[in-house]
XYZ file of C-alpha atoms in Angstrom:
556
model
C 7.839 29.779 61.035
C 6.132 26.999 62.978
C 3.883 29.534 64.678
C 2.979 31.053 61.316
C 2.181 27.575 60.012
C -0.078 26.808 62.951
C -1.882 30.111 62.385
C -2.443 29.231 58.743
C -3.781 25.822 59.726
C -6.063 27.411 62.338
C -7.232 29.985 59.826
C -7.941 27.276 57.279
C -9.784 25.242 59.910
C -11.893 28.257 60.862
C -12.647 28.942 57.209
C -13.720 25.340 56.704
C -16.029 25.501 59.708
C -17.510 28.752 58.429
C -17.943 27.239 54.996
C -19.643 24.209 56.562
C -22.014 26.411 58.550
C -22.846 28.466 55.469
C -23.466 25.312 53.447
C -25.732 23.885 56.143
C -27.742 27.110 56.269
C -27.990 27.160 52.477
C -29.381 23.631 52.155
C -31.587 23.818 55.251
C -33.111 27.098 54.111
C -33.909 25.637 50.712
C -35.625 22.692 52.343
C -37.697 25.008 54.544
C -38.787 27.051 51.544
C -40.080 23.943 49.781
C -42.158 22.770 52.767
C -45.511 24.126 51.446
C -44.843 22.645 48.007
C -44.018 19.248 49.504
C -46.599 18.986 52.298
C -49.450 21.391 51.563
C -49.966 21.981 47.869
C -49.334 18.376 46.883
C -52.178 17.322 49.176
C -54.561 20.185 48.513
C -55.712 20.138 44.903
C -55.839 17.741 42.025
C -53.545 19.526 39.630
C -53.782 19.304 35.870
C -50.307 17.728 35.559
C -49.853 16.033 38.904
C -48.252 17.092 42.166
C -44.637 16.717 40.962
C -44.935 19.570 38.480
C -45.795 22.377 40.922
C -43.062 21.048 43.210
C -40.547 21.193 40.361
C -41.690 24.701 39.493
C -41.194 25.791 43.115
C -37.688 24.294 43.210
C -36.690 25.976 39.941
C -38.042 29.319 41.113
C -36.160 29.285 44.408
C -33.041 27.924 42.731
C -33.052 30.724 40.208
C -33.443 33.327 42.950
C -30.589 31.787 44.882
C -28.313 31.817 41.825
C -29.052 35.434 40.970
C -29.135 37.047 44.418
C -26.459 35.297 46.422
C -27.104 33.666 49.777
C -27.359 36.690 52.074
C -29.846 38.642 49.972
C -31.718 35.432 49.165
C -32.252 34.626 52.859
C -33.465 38.114 53.671
C -35.915 38.273 50.762
C -37.313 34.800 51.406
C -37.619 35.078 55.193
C -41.406 35.556 55.091
C -42.037 32.544 52.786
C -39.736 30.447 54.973
C -41.590 31.474 58.134
C -44.896 30.741 56.495
C -43.676 27.320 55.403
C -42.754 26.301 58.937
C -46.037 27.619 60.335
C -47.958 25.858 57.553
C -46.336 22.550 58.431
C -47.162 23.082 62.105
C -50.789 23.929 61.318
C -51.019 20.860 59.099
C -49.589 18.441 61.655
C -51.005 19.896 64.873
C -54.351 21.375 63.843
C -55.170 19.570 60.575
C -55.536 23.030 58.983
C -54.342 24.120 55.549
C -52.787 27.467 56.423
C -52.059 28.378 52.811
C -55.716 28.221 51.807
C -56.741 29.977 55.024
C -54.381 32.867 54.230
C -55.309 33.168 50.563
C -59.042 33.453 51.206
C -58.251 36.494 53.366
C -60.203 35.751 56.560
C -61.670 38.472 58.702
C -59.055 39.479 61.332
C -61.713 39.344 64.062
C -62.448 35.771 63.018
C -58.830 34.754 62.616
C -57.445 36.091 65.911
C -59.339 33.719 68.264
C -57.889 30.841 66.245
C -54.352 32.262 66.253
C -54.265 33.463 69.865
C -53.586 30.062 71.528
C -50.548 29.653 69.265
C -49.212 33.224 69.323
C -46.197 32.460 71.526
C -45.146 29.548 69.325
C -45.486 31.705 66.219
C -43.283 34.379 67.796
C -40.696 31.781 68.851
C -40.609 30.354 65.313
C -40.088 33.821 63.858
C -37.122 34.403 66.189
C -35.556 31.006 65.511
C -35.767 31.514 61.753
C -34.029 34.868 62.107
C -31.019 33.186 63.782
C -29.527 31.716 60.560
C -29.669 35.132 58.921
C -27.933 36.692 61.922
C -25.255 33.966 61.856
C -24.719 34.422 58.143
C -24.194 38.141 58.427
C -21.767 37.534 61.315
C -19.668 35.299 59.055
C -17.316 37.600 57.145
C -16.248 35.084 54.552
C -19.765 34.351 53.309
C -20.044 35.222 49.624
C -22.759 37.736 48.842
C -22.720 37.430 45.068
C -23.467 34.562 42.721
C -19.775 34.126 41.934
C -19.738 30.517 43.131
C -22.436 29.624 40.633
C -20.972 28.846 37.168
C -22.559 30.828 34.400
C -23.535 27.567 32.685
C -25.534 26.500 35.752
C -27.296 29.853 35.929
C -28.111 29.709 32.233
C -29.454 26.159 32.572
C -31.707 27.042 35.487
C -32.970 30.127 33.669
C -33.683 28.092 30.534
C -35.535 25.463 32.584
C -37.616 28.142 34.290
C -38.570 29.836 31.012
C -39.389 26.513 29.364
C -41.522 25.391 32.317
C -43.371 28.690 32.369
C -44.080 28.598 28.644
C -45.167 24.958 28.350
C -46.900 24.409 31.669
C -47.996 27.935 32.541
C -51.220 26.872 34.286
C -49.332 24.566 36.633
C -46.455 26.992 37.161
C -48.840 29.750 38.146
C -50.306 27.487 40.831
C -46.933 26.516 42.310
C -45.770 27.934 45.626
C -44.949 30.842 45.909
C -45.696 31.745 42.288
C -49.420 31.427 43.036
C -49.276 34.250 45.573
C -47.038 36.388 43.333
C -49.322 35.859 40.340
C -52.364 36.835 42.381
C -50.682 40.087 43.412
C -49.684 40.792 39.809
C -53.148 39.994 38.473
C -54.768 42.247 41.050
C -52.409 45.063 40.080
C -53.215 44.814 36.360
C -56.899 44.041 36.926
C -56.925 40.722 35.046
C -59.655 38.565 36.558
C -59.129 35.703 34.105
C -55.424 35.569 34.876
C -56.176 35.571 38.584
C -58.641 32.685 38.300
C -56.067 30.653 36.375
C -53.415 31.277 38.997
C -55.523 30.344 41.982
C -59.009 28.859 42.392
C -59.345 30.862 45.630
C -58.670 34.143 43.844
C -60.543 37.172 45.239
C -62.288 37.995 41.942
C -65.828 37.434 40.729
C -65.962 34.689 38.089
C -69.724 34.692 37.528
C -70.995 35.350 34.030
C -73.599 38.090 33.757
C -75.153 36.312 30.766
C -75.682 32.949 32.484
C -79.304 31.800 32.494
C -81.312 29.147 34.314
C -83.828 28.795 31.449
C -86.795 29.490 33.698
C -90.522 29.044 33.211
C -93.258 29.002 35.846
C -95.754 26.236 36.116
C -99.189 27.286 34.882
C -101.742 28.389 37.412
C -102.730 31.347 39.538
C -99.751 32.650 41.481
C -100.209 34.954 44.481
C -99.857 38.679 43.881
C -97.458 38.922 46.796
C -94.779 36.258 47.310
C -91.744 36.085 49.577
C -89.156 33.316 49.575
C -86.269 33.350 52.028
C -83.148 31.211 52.284
C -81.219 31.605 55.536
C -77.630 30.329 55.380
C -76.337 29.738 58.877
C -72.813 29.074 60.045
C -71.109 26.167 61.857
C -74.291 24.449 63.102
C -74.127 20.667 63.358
C -77.418 18.831 63.342
C -76.993 16.692 66.448
C -76.982 19.725 68.760
C -80.633 20.537 67.970
C -83.169 19.205 70.441
C -85.203 17.788 67.567
C -82.130 15.875 66.388
C -81.028 14.391 69.722
C -79.460 17.429 71.399
C -80.501 19.540 74.379
C -84.196 20.444 74.318
C -83.404 24.131 74.892
C -81.719 24.227 71.466
C -84.873 24.422 69.423
C -87.069 26.206 66.901
C -90.064 27.685 68.692
C -92.354 27.637 65.639
C -94.084 24.303 66.131
C -95.283 24.164 62.525
C -91.738 24.203 61.136
C -90.317 21.050 59.539
C -86.836 20.031 60.705
C -84.469 17.806 58.737
C -81.666 16.318 60.842
C -79.606 14.467 58.233
C -78.509 16.941 55.574
C -75.031 16.613 54.110
C -73.285 19.910 53.334
C -71.242 20.319 50.165
C -68.043 20.748 52.156
C -66.747 21.565 55.640
C -65.678 25.087 54.655
C -67.824 28.179 54.176
C -65.849 29.274 51.111
C -66.697 26.108 49.212
C -70.005 24.990 50.726
C -71.909 28.246 50.174
C -71.007 28.559 46.467
C -72.111 24.941 46.032
C -75.337 25.474 47.972
C -76.530 28.360 45.774
C -75.468 26.809 42.463
C -76.123 23.970 40.028
C -72.721 22.485 40.851
C -71.891 19.282 42.699
C -68.874 18.725 44.991
C -65.685 17.785 43.179
C -65.341 20.649 40.713
C -62.009 22.306 40.004
C -63.159 25.824 40.877
C -64.387 27.221 44.170
C -66.946 29.502 42.493
C -68.231 28.572 39.055
C -68.945 30.953 36.182
C -72.605 29.966 36.344
C -75.209 32.251 37.910
C -76.636 31.475 41.334
C -80.206 30.251 41.788
C -81.237 33.858 42.371
C -80.992 34.313 38.610
C -83.777 31.743 38.289
C -85.984 33.762 40.638
C -85.092 36.947 38.780
C -86.030 35.359 35.445
C -89.344 34.362 37.034
C -90.139 37.993 37.902
C -88.800 38.234 41.451
C -86.639 40.993 42.867
C -83.693 39.303 44.537
C -81.823 40.398 47.676
C -78.623 39.194 49.312
C -78.307 40.312 52.925
C -75.145 39.246 54.734
C -72.720 39.770 57.591
C -70.174 37.706 55.675
C -68.099 39.065 52.826
C -69.170 39.196 49.188
C -66.263 37.072 47.972
C -67.499 33.924 49.707
C -70.160 33.264 47.074
C -70.028 36.284 44.713
C -73.834 36.628 44.703
C -75.687 38.109 41.733
C -78.742 39.544 43.461
C -80.514 42.696 42.292
C -79.883 44.280 45.698
C -76.943 43.330 47.900
C -76.353 44.511 51.463
C -73.159 43.583 53.310
C -72.880 44.486 56.964
C -69.604 44.609 58.873
C -70.922 44.247 62.401
C -70.316 40.996 64.239
C -72.960 41.257 66.953
C -75.603 38.569 67.201
C -77.428 37.910 63.944
C -80.656 39.240 65.407
C -78.994 42.562 66.200
C -77.086 42.732 62.937
C -79.492 41.460 60.313
C -83.073 41.938 61.476
C -83.176 45.736 60.909
C -82.012 45.313 57.306
C -84.402 42.407 56.787
C -87.300 44.570 57.932
C -86.209 47.208 55.418
C -86.114 44.615 52.640
C -89.537 43.221 53.547
C -90.977 46.750 53.451
C -89.869 47.331 49.845
C -92.546 47.683 47.159
C -91.504 44.642 45.121
C -94.499 42.262 45.283
C -92.329 39.217 44.589
C -89.163 38.878 46.653
C -86.403 36.296 46.913
C -84.162 36.983 49.916
C -80.950 35.227 50.920
C -79.774 35.958 54.454
C -76.177 34.902 55.110
C -75.743 34.884 58.887
C -72.769 34.374 61.214
C -74.498 31.677 63.221
C -72.435 29.670 65.695
C -68.984 30.462 64.349
C -66.133 30.444 66.852
C -65.565 32.226 69.191
C -68.855 30.837 70.455
C -69.273 33.264 73.353
C -69.341 36.150 70.868
C -72.405 34.702 69.163
C -74.893 35.043 72.056
C -75.750 37.103 75.119
C -74.389 35.249 78.197
C -76.972 36.830 80.512
C -79.862 35.115 78.713
C -78.092 31.913 77.666
C -79.605 28.540 78.484
C -76.281 26.995 79.536
C -73.661 28.463 81.846
C -70.248 28.417 80.204
C -66.993 29.896 81.483
C -65.995 31.897 78.419
C -62.531 32.606 79.829
C -61.677 28.954 79.152
C -62.288 29.387 75.429
C -59.093 31.383 74.874
C -57.043 28.176 74.591
C -57.656 25.049 72.560
C -60.111 22.655 74.247
C -58.915 19.718 76.324
C -60.756 17.176 78.442
C -61.180 19.590 81.358
C -62.362 22.620 79.321
C -64.375 20.760 76.673
C -67.649 20.915 78.679
C -67.437 24.737 78.657
C -66.774 24.711 74.918
C -69.794 22.487 74.352
C -72.079 24.596 76.553
C -70.938 27.763 74.798
C -71.414 26.109 71.415
C -74.926 24.968 72.332
C -75.723 28.546 73.372
C -74.449 29.780 70.000
C -76.535 27.188 68.152
C -79.588 28.094 70.244
C -79.081 31.751 69.321
C -78.813 30.741 65.651
C -82.211 29.080 65.916
C -83.656 32.114 67.707
C -82.546 34.136 64.704
C -84.348 31.699 62.390
C -87.449 32.060 64.575
C -87.157 35.840 64.356
C -86.885 35.759 60.555
C -89.929 33.506 60.351
C -91.865 35.901 62.583
C -90.883 38.912 60.469
C -91.801 37.158 57.228
C -95.018 35.872 58.762
C -96.160 39.439 59.392
C -95.984 40.300 55.690
C -98.956 39.936 53.426
C -99.177 37.180 50.861
C -97.624 33.793 50.416
C -94.245 33.085 51.979
C -91.787 30.228 52.386
C -88.652 30.176 54.565
C -85.802 27.667 54.399
C -82.783 27.462 56.691
C -79.625 25.401 56.643
C -76.063 25.770 57.911
C -73.076 25.997 55.597
C -71.329 23.196 57.534
C -71.038 21.727 61.023
C -68.295 21.723 63.647
C -65.783 19.350 65.247
C -65.695 19.224 69.048
C -63.033 16.595 69.842
C -65.536 13.945 68.826
C -63.136 11.046 68.340
C -59.537 9.990 68.800
C -58.305 12.494 66.217
C -59.254 15.310 68.631
C -60.340 17.615 65.816
C -61.689 21.072 66.598
C -63.735 23.513 64.495
C -64.077 23.023 60.725
C -62.416 23.624 57.320
C -59.719 21.099 58.135
C -57.764 19.012 55.655
C -60.360 16.254 55.611
C -64.115 16.566 56.227
C -65.768 14.577 59.010
C -69.329 13.470 59.693
C -69.576 16.144 62.406
C -68.564 19.109 60.260
C -70.677 18.051 57.252
C -73.980 16.915 58.835
C -76.243 19.934 59.219
C -79.920 20.609 59.831
C -82.483 22.128 57.512
C -85.637 23.942 58.610
C -88.661 24.734 56.438
C -91.610 26.948 57.275
C -94.462 28.304 55.200
C -97.272 30.784 55.754
C -100.893 29.691 55.971
C -101.574 31.066 52.493
C -98.675 29.132 50.945
C -99.672 25.911 52.697
C -103.285 26.304 51.630
C -102.184 26.476 47.981
C -99.525 23.760 48.326
C -100.971 21.352 50.866
C -99.798 18.198 49.075
C -96.262 19.545 48.678
C -96.156 20.581 52.330
C -97.194 17.111 53.458
C -94.526 15.545 51.269
C -91.910 17.865 52.765
C -93.069 16.798 56.213
C -93.104 13.090 55.365
C -89.570 13.300 53.945
C -88.025 15.021 56.957
C -86.208 11.860 58.089
C -84.669 11.320 54.654
C -80.945 11.402 53.944
C -80.866 14.774 52.208
C -78.037 16.986 51.024
C -77.393 20.630 50.241
C -77.852 19.967 46.535
C -81.531 19.148 47.236
C -82.350 22.464 48.875
C -82.284 24.859 45.923
C -84.415 22.486 43.797
C -86.833 22.285 46.716
C -86.926 26.063 47.088
C -87.471 26.639 43.371
C -90.103 23.900 43.293
C -91.895 25.593 46.178
C -92.149 28.694 43.987
C -93.422 26.619 41.037
C -90.332 27.542 39.027
C -89.030 25.162 36.383
C -85.442 25.518 35.263
C -82.604 23.792 33.439
C -80.437 21.553 35.635
C -78.243 18.756 34.321
C -77.734 17.184 37.745
C -79.462 13.843 38.086
C -78.800 13.252 41.775
C -80.280 16.472 43.205
C -84.011 16.247 43.928
C -86.948 18.389 44.964
C -87.888 17.139 48.441
C -91.404 18.463 47.914
C -91.876 15.969 45.092
C -89.915 12.855 46.018
C -87.876 11.212 48.719
C -84.175 10.504 48.092
C -83.554 7.083 46.600
C -82.264 4.445 49.001
C -78.514 4.143 48.842
C -78.074 7.411 46.971
C -74.476 8.630 47.087
C -74.075 11.931 48.886
C -70.856 13.668 47.920
C -68.745 16.022 50.019
C -65.883 18.070 48.640
C -62.575 17.002 50.164
C -60.557 19.540 48.214
C -60.994 21.301 44.898
C -61.169 18.652 42.233
C -61.821 15.811 44.680
C -64.912 14.528 46.468
C -65.653 11.806 49.002
C -68.742 9.684 49.674
C -70.283 10.725 52.987
C -70.542 7.023 53.913
C -66.766 7.006 54.262
C -66.997 9.811 56.819
C -69.200 7.626 59.018
C -66.887 4.654 58.952
C -65.224 4.352 62.363
C -61.755 2.862 62.679
C -60.405 1.392 65.947
C -57.935 4.213 66.546
C -60.693 6.778 66.143
C -63.231 5.285 68.543
C -61.641 6.517 71.738
C -63.103 9.984 71.601
C -64.556 12.119 74.346
C -66.389 14.656 72.287
C -69.768 16.276 72.047
C -71.377 13.366 70.308
C -70.756 10.979 73.165
């Protein structure tokens, strides 16, 4: 009898331990699932009802799933969101990267892998560790697999709360983790672009209105019979690496008659937000990544130009509205990839052309952006497979300077091609954003991080014009030259380009100026997008705090 009693006590003790383990797994798993809602989404966008509402929606969603499915099935079905949550927290803390946004904008795998590779072993280890609780749970025979432990009243209350939240605050609920991802998948399946845009500002659908107009008229006068205007959008080129802006002299534009601006503030530190801003009438701080408005190419089209968009980057970055669009998949140097198509475009019969060339520039991995055999600086590209540190940073910088130099050689090549065409022509270049190279104590690398910096938002601009254009616009050209040391910004470039074509248009922005007419006002605020719905004064990005000063980066 005593032995039987001891066995019962032991059995009860074992059951209690098992119950404790199961309870720990249950609560810990719930906490892991809410990590993106607590750490990422609350610090990513300015939501219509505040950060607490998406968090509440996430908690209700996961709670409802847990009540309906039971713990075992719940853990299996939510393993991927849990893994993503842990990785997102790691990316946020260790790399200052918002992994959720990076995943939802669907990056090119060839672009993503060099960033992921240094962390691959940690990602694999995390995946294994997160699988352990599931293995333990299924090894515990007494674990309930049905929602029997949940009173029906509790289940009904959670369901009622979920339905009420969804009905009253549907915009916020659709943006809550992981409902945002689910809603995007559902919207894509049913083909509802409007629903998709509501669910996620980064949705892969074209929001531009075909009826949008820029209200164009051309200034009176005799316009050339043949006109070509080109905007080159580069990638990841920071201004201070150019020889003309304080960098190595080998990193230069060879056309001596080109005008170089060294202090241009980009709209953001991310391609997916800076390029839509650059080609629009929008200013940083809007709630949507791509507005419903037409791009500036509509203004050229309304003025009688045939418009072209030629790119090695995907359509969804800016959703252009050109008459002719060419998207290339190759990721060789821009000269190899884009020049043949540019020559084809220049040979077309249209007497008036507006061409946007969206290049790949100096994007990481830097060694893939140039030919090592002809590079100005010798860099050990094998050292670029890991994140930079003090010993490998010089190779990163040399490789980056080579990539920037190649970007400028591409600009030179475009100018040469355009210069061989007949008629009046004007070429403008700028980069979408800059790059971080461990420049201060934060040890930041690359771009599109949580917060913009002065290094990933200060870019160059280059302007060149043919002899015929300069002869007809000598005063404007001299003003452009005299303003080259001004504190400019991306928002000034489209007005300058349209002004160079004598195109008047409707623009409600007061701060954006035509650099061919006036110099920026002293003390003008230059805005940079921090996140959708929020902007920051670029002056704040230049303020140095004591803990930041101890850097060893490229700018030193």
